[in-house]
PDB file of C-alpha atoms in Angstrom:
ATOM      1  CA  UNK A 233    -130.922 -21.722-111.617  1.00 37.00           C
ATOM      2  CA  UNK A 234    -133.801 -21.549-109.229  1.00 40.00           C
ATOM      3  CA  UNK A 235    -136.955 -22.224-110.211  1.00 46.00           C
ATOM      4  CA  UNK A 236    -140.312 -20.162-109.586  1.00 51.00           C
ATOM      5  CA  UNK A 237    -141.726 -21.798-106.439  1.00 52.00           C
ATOM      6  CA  UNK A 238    -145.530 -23.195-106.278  1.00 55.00           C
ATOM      7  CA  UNK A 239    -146.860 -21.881-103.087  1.00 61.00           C
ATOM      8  CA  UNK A 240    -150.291 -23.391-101.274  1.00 55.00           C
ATOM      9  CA  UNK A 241    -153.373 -22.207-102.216  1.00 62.00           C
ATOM     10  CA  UNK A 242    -154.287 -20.576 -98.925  1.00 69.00           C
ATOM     11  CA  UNK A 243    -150.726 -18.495 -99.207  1.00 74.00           C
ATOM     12  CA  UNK A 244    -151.986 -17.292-102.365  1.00 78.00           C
ATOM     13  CA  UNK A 245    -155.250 -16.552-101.148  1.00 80.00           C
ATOM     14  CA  UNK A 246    -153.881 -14.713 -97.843  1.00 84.00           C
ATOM     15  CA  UNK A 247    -151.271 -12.354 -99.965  1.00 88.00           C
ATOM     16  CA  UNK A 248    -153.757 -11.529-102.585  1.00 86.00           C
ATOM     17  CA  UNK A 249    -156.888 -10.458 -99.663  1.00 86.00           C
ATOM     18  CA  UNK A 250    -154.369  -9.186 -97.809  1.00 87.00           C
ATOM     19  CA  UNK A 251    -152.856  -7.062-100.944  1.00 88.00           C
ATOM     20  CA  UNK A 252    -156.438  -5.619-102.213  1.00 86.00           C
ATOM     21  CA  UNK A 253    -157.229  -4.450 -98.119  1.00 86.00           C
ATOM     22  CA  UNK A 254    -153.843  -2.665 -98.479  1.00 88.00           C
ATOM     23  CA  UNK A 255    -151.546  -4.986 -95.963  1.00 89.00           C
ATOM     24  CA  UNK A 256    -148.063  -3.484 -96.624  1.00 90.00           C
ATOM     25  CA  UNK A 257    -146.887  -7.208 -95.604  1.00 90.00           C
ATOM     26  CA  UNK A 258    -148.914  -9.095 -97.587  1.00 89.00           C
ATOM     27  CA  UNK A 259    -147.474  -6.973-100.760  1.00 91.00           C
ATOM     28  CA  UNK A 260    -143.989  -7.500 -99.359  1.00 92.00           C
ATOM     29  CA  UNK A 261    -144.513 -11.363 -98.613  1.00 91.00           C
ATOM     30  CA  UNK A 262    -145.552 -11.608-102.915  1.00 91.00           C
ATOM     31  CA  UNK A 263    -142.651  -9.543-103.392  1.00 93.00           C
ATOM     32  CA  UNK A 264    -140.597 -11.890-101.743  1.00 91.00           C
ATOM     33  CA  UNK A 265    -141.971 -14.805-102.839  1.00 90.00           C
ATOM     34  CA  UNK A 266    -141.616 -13.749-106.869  1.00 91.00           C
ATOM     35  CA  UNK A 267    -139.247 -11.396-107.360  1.00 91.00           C
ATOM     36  CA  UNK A 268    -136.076 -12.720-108.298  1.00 90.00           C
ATOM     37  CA  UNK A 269    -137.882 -15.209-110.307  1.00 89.00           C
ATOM     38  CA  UNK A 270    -139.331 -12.048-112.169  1.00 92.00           C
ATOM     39  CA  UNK A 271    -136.082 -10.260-111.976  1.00 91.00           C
ATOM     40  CA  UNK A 272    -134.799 -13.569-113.867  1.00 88.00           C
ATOM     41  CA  UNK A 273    -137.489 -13.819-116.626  1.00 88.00           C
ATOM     42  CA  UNK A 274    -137.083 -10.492-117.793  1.00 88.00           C
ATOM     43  CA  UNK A 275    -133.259 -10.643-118.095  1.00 86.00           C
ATOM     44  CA  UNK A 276    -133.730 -13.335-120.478  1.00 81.00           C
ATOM     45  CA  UNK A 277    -134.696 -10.539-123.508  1.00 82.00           C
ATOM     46  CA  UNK A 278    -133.395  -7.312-121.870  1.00 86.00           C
ATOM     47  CA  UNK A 279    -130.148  -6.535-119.478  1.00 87.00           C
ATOM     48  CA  UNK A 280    -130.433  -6.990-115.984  1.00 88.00           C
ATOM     49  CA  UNK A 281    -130.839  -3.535-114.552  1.00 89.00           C
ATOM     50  CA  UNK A 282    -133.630  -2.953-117.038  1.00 91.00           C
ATOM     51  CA  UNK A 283    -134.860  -6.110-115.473  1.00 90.00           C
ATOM     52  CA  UNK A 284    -135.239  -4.728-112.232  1.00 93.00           C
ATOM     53  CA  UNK A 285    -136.729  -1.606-113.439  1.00 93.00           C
ATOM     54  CA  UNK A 286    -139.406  -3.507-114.987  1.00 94.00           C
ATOM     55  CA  UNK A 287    -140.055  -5.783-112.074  1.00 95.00           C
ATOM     56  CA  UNK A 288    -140.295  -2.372-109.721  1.00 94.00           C
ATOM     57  CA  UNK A 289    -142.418  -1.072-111.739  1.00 94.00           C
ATOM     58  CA  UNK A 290    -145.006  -3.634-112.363  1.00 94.00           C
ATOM     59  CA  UNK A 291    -144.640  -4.504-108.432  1.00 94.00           C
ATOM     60  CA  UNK A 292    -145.415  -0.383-108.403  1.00 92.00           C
ATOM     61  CA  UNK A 293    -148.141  -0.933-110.296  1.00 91.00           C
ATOM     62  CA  UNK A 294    -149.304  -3.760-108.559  1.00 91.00           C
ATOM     63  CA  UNK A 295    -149.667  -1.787-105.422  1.00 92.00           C
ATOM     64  CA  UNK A 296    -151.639   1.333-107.065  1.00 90.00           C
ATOM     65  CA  UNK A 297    -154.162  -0.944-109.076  1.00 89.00           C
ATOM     66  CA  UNK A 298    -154.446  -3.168-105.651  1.00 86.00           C
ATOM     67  CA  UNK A 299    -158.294  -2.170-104.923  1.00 85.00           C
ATOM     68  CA  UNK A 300    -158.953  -2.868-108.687  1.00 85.00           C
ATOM     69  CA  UNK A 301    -157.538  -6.527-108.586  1.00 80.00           C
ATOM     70  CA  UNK A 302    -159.491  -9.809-109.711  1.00 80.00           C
ATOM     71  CA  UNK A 303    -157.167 -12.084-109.422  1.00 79.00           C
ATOM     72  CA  UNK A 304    -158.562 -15.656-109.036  1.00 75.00           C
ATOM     73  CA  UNK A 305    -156.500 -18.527-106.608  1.00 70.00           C
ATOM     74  CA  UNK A 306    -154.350 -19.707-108.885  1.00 73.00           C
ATOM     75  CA  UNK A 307    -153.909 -17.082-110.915  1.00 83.00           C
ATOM     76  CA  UNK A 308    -151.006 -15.191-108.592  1.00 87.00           C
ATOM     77  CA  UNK A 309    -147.840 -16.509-111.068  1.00 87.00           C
ATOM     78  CA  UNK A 310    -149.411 -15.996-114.282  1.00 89.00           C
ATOM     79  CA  UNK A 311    -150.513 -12.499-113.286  1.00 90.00           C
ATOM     80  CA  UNK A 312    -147.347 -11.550-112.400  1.00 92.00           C
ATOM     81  CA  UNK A 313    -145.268 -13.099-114.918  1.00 92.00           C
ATOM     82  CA  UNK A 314    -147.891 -11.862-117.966  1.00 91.00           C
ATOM     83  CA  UNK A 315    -147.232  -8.761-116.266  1.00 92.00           C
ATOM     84  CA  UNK A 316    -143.385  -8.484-116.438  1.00 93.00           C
ATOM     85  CA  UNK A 317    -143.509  -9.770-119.742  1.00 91.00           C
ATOM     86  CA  UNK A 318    -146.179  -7.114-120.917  1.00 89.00           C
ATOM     87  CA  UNK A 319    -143.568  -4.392-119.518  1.00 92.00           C
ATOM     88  CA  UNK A 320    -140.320  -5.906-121.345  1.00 89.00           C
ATOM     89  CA  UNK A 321    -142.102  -6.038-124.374  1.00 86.00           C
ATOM     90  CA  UNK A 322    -143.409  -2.307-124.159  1.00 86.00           C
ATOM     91  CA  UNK A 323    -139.422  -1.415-123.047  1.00 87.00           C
ATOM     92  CA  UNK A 324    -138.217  -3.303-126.648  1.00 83.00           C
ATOM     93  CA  UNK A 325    -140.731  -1.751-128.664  1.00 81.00           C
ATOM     94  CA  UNK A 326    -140.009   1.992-127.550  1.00 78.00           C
ATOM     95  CA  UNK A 327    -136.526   1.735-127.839  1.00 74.00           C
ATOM     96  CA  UNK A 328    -135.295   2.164-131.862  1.00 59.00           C
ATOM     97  CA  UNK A 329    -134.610  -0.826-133.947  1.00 45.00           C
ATOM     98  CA  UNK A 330    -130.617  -0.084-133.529  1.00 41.00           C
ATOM     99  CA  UNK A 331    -130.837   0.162-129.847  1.00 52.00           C
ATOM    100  CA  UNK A 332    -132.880  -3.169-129.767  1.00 44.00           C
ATOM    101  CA  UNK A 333    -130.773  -4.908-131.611  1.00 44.00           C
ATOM    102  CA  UNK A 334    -126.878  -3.673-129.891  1.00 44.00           C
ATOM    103  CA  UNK A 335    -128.946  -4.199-127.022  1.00 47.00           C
ATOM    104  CA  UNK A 336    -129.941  -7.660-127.604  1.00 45.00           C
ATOM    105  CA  UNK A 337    -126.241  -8.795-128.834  1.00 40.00           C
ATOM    106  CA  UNK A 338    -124.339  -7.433-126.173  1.00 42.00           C
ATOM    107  CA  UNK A 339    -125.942  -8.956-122.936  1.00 43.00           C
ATOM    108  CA  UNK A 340    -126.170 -12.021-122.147  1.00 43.00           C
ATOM    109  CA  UNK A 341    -127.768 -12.603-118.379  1.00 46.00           C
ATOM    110  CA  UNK A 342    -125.475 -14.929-116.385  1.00 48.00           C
ATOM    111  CA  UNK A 343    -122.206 -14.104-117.881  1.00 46.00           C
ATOM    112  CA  UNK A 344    -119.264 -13.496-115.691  1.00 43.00           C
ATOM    113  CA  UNK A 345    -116.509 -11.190-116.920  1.00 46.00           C
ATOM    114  CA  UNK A 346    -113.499 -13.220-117.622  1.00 50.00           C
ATOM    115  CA  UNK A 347    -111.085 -12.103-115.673  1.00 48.00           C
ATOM    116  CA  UNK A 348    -113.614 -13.199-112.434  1.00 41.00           C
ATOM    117  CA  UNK A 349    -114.824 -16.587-114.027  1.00 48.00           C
ATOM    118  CA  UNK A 350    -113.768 -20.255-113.068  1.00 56.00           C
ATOM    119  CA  UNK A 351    -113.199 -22.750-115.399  1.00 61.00           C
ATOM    120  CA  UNK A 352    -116.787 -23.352-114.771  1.00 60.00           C
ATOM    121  CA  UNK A 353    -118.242 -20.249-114.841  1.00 59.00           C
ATOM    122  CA  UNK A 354    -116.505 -19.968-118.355  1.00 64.00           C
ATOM    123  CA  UNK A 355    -118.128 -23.452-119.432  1.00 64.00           C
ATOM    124  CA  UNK A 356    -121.438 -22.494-118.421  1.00 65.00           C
ATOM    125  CA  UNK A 357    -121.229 -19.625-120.563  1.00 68.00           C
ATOM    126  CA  UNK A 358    -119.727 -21.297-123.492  1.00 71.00           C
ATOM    127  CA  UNK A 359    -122.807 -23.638-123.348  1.00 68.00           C
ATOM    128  CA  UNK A 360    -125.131 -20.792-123.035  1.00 66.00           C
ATOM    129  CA  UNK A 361    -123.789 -18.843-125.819  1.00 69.00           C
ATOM    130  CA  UNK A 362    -124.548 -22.679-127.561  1.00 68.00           C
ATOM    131  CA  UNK A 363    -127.765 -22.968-127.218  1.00 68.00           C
ATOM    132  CA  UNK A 364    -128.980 -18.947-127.611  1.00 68.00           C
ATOM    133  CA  UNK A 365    -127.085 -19.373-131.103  1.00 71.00           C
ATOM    134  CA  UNK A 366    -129.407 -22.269-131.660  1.00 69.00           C
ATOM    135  CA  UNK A 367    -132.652 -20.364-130.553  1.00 69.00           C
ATOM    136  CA  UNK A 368    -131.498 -17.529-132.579  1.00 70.00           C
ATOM    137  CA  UNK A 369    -134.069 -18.194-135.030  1.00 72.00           C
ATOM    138  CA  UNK A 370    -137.016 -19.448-133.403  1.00 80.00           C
ATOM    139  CA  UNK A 371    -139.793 -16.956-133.197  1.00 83.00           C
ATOM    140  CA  UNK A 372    -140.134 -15.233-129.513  1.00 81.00           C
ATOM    141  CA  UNK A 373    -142.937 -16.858-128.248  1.00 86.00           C
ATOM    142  CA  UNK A 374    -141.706 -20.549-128.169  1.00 86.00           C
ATOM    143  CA  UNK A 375    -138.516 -19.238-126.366  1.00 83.00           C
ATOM    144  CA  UNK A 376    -140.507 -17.602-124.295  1.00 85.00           C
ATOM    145  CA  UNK A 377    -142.560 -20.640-123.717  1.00 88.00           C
ATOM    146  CA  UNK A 378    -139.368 -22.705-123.262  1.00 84.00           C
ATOM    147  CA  UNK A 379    -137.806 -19.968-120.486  1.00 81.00           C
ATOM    148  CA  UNK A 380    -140.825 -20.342-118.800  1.00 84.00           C
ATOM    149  CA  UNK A 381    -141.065 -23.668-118.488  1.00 85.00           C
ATOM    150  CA  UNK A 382    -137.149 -24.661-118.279  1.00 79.00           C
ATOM    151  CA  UNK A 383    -136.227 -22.173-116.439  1.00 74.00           C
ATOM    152  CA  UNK A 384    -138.701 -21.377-114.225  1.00 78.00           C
ATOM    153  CA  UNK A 385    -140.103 -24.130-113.912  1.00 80.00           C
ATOM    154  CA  UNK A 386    -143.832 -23.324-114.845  1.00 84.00           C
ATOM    155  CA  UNK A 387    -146.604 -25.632-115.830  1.00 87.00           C
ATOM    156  CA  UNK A 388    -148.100 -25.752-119.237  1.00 91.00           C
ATOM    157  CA  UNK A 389    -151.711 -24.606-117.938  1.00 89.00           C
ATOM    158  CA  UNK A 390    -149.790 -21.571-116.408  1.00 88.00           C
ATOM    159  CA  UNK A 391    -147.459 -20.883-119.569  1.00 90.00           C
ATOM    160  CA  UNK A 392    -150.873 -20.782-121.772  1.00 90.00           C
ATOM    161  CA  UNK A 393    -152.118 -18.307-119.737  1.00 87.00           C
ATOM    162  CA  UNK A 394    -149.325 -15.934-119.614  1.00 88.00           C
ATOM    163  CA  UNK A 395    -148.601 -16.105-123.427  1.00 90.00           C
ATOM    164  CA  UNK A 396    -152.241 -16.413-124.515  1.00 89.00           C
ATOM    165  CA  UNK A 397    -151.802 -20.006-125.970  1.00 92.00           C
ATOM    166  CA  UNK A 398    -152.914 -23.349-125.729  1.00 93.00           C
ATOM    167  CA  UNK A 399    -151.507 -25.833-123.543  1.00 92.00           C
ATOM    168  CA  UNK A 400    -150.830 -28.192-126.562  1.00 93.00           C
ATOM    169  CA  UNK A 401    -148.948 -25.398-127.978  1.00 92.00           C
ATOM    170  CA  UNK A 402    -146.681 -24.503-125.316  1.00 91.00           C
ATOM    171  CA  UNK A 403    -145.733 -28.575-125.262  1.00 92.00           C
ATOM    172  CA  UNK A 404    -145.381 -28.347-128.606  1.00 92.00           C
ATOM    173  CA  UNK A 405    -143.076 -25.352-128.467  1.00 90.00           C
ATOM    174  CA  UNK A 406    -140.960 -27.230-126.038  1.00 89.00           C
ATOM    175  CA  UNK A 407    -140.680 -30.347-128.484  1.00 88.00           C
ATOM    176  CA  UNK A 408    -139.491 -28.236-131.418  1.00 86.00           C
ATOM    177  CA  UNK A 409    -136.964 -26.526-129.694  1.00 84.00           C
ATOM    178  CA  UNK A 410    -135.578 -29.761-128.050  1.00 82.00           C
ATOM    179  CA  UNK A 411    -135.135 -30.992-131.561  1.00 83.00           C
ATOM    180  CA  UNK A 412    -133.511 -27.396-132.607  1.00 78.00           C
ATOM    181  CA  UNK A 413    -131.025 -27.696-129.769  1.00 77.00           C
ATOM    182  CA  UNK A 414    -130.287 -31.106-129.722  1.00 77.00           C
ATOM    183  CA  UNK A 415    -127.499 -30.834-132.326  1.00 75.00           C
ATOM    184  CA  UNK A 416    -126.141 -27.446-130.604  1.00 67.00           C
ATOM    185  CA  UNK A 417    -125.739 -29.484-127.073  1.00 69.00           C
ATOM    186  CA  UNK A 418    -124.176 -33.040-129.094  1.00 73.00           C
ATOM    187  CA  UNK A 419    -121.671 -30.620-130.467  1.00 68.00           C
ATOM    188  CA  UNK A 420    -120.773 -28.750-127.276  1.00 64.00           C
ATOM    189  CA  UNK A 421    -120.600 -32.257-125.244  1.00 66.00           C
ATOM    190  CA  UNK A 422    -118.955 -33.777-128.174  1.00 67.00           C
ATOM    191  CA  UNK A 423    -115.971 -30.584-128.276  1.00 62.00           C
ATOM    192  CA  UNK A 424    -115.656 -30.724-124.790  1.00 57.00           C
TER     193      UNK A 424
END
C-alpha cells in the first residue's frame, strides 16, 4: 500500500499561500497530493464510501475556512490527517452503538469479494483478518498510531501531532503492538 508522500518545503509553502489567496489550483494540487492517502486512513475505522465522504468534506471545509488558515510549513500532513480523523470520529460517535458496532464487523478495507480474488488477493486478506483479530483489543489510539505510521508511512513528530501525544509514546505504541502481533503473524507464516 502506498505510503503518504513527504513533499519539499517550498511545495508546501506554495499550496498553502496559494490556498489562503483562493488559487483553485493550489487547493486542487493538495488535493492531489493527499487524498487517497486520506481516503485510505479513514477506511481503516469506517467503510470506504464513508471514507470519501469524510475526506470531501473536510477538503470542503478546507476550502471555506481557507482565509482563516494558520497553518505553519510543516504542518500541511498533520493538519489534514488530524482533520480526517476528527471527522471519522464525529461519524462513529453519531451513529448508535448497534450501528457502530455491525458497522465495524462487517467491513474490512481491502477485501476483495471471493468470487474476484486470486490466490493472493485471498492470502492478503487472510493475513489481514490475522492481525485486526490481534489488534482487536488494543485501545484506538495506538492502532491509530500504528496505521499512521505503518501504513502511511508518517514520522513520529508528525503522528504526535495528529493524535495529541508524545513522540515517545507513539514509538512506544508501535513496540507494544509489534509484540501483540508477533504471535498472530508466526502463526499465519507458520499455517501457511
Amino acid at each position: 500500500m502506498p505510503k503518504a508522500q513527504s513533499f519539499p518545503s517550498e511545495f508546501e509553502e506554495s499550496w498553502i499561500s496559494g490556498l489562503i489567496s483562493g488559487e483553485a489550483g493550489a487547493f486542487e494540487q493538495i488535493y492531489r497530493a493527499y487524498g487517497a492517502s486520506l481516503i485510505r486512513y479513514a477506511a481503516t475505522s469506517v467503510p470506504i464510501d464513508t471514507a470519501e465522504d469524510i475526506v470531501q468534506d473536510v477538503f470542503t471545509n478546507l476550502w471555506r475556512r481557507r482565509q482563516e488558515l494558520d497553518i505553519a510549513l510543516g504542518e500541511l500532513t498533520p493538519y489534514l490527517f488530524g482533520a480526517v480523523r476528527n471527522q471519522a470520529r464525529y461519524h462513529l460517535r453519531s451513529m448508535g452503538t448497534r450501528e457502530r458496532h455491525s458497522e465495524a464487523i462487517s467491513y474490512i478495507p481491502g477485501a476483495v469479494p471471493k468470487e474476484y480474488a486470486s490466490d493472493s488477493d485471498l492470502l492478503a486478506n487472510e493475513l489481514y483478518n490475522g492481525i485486526q483479530s490481534a489488534l482487536a483489543d488494543i485501545p484506538d489510539i495506538q492502532r491509530e498510531t500504528v496505521v499512521l505510521r505503518w501504513i502511511h508511512g508518517l514520522a513520529f513528530s508528525e503522528i504526535s501531532r495528529i493524535l495529541g501525544i508524545s513522540e515517545n509514546a507513539a514509538m512506544q505504541y508501535v513496540s507494544r503492538i509489534k509484540r501483540v502481533i508477533q504471535p498472530s503473524l508466526e502463526k499465519f507464516f507458520r499455517d501457511f
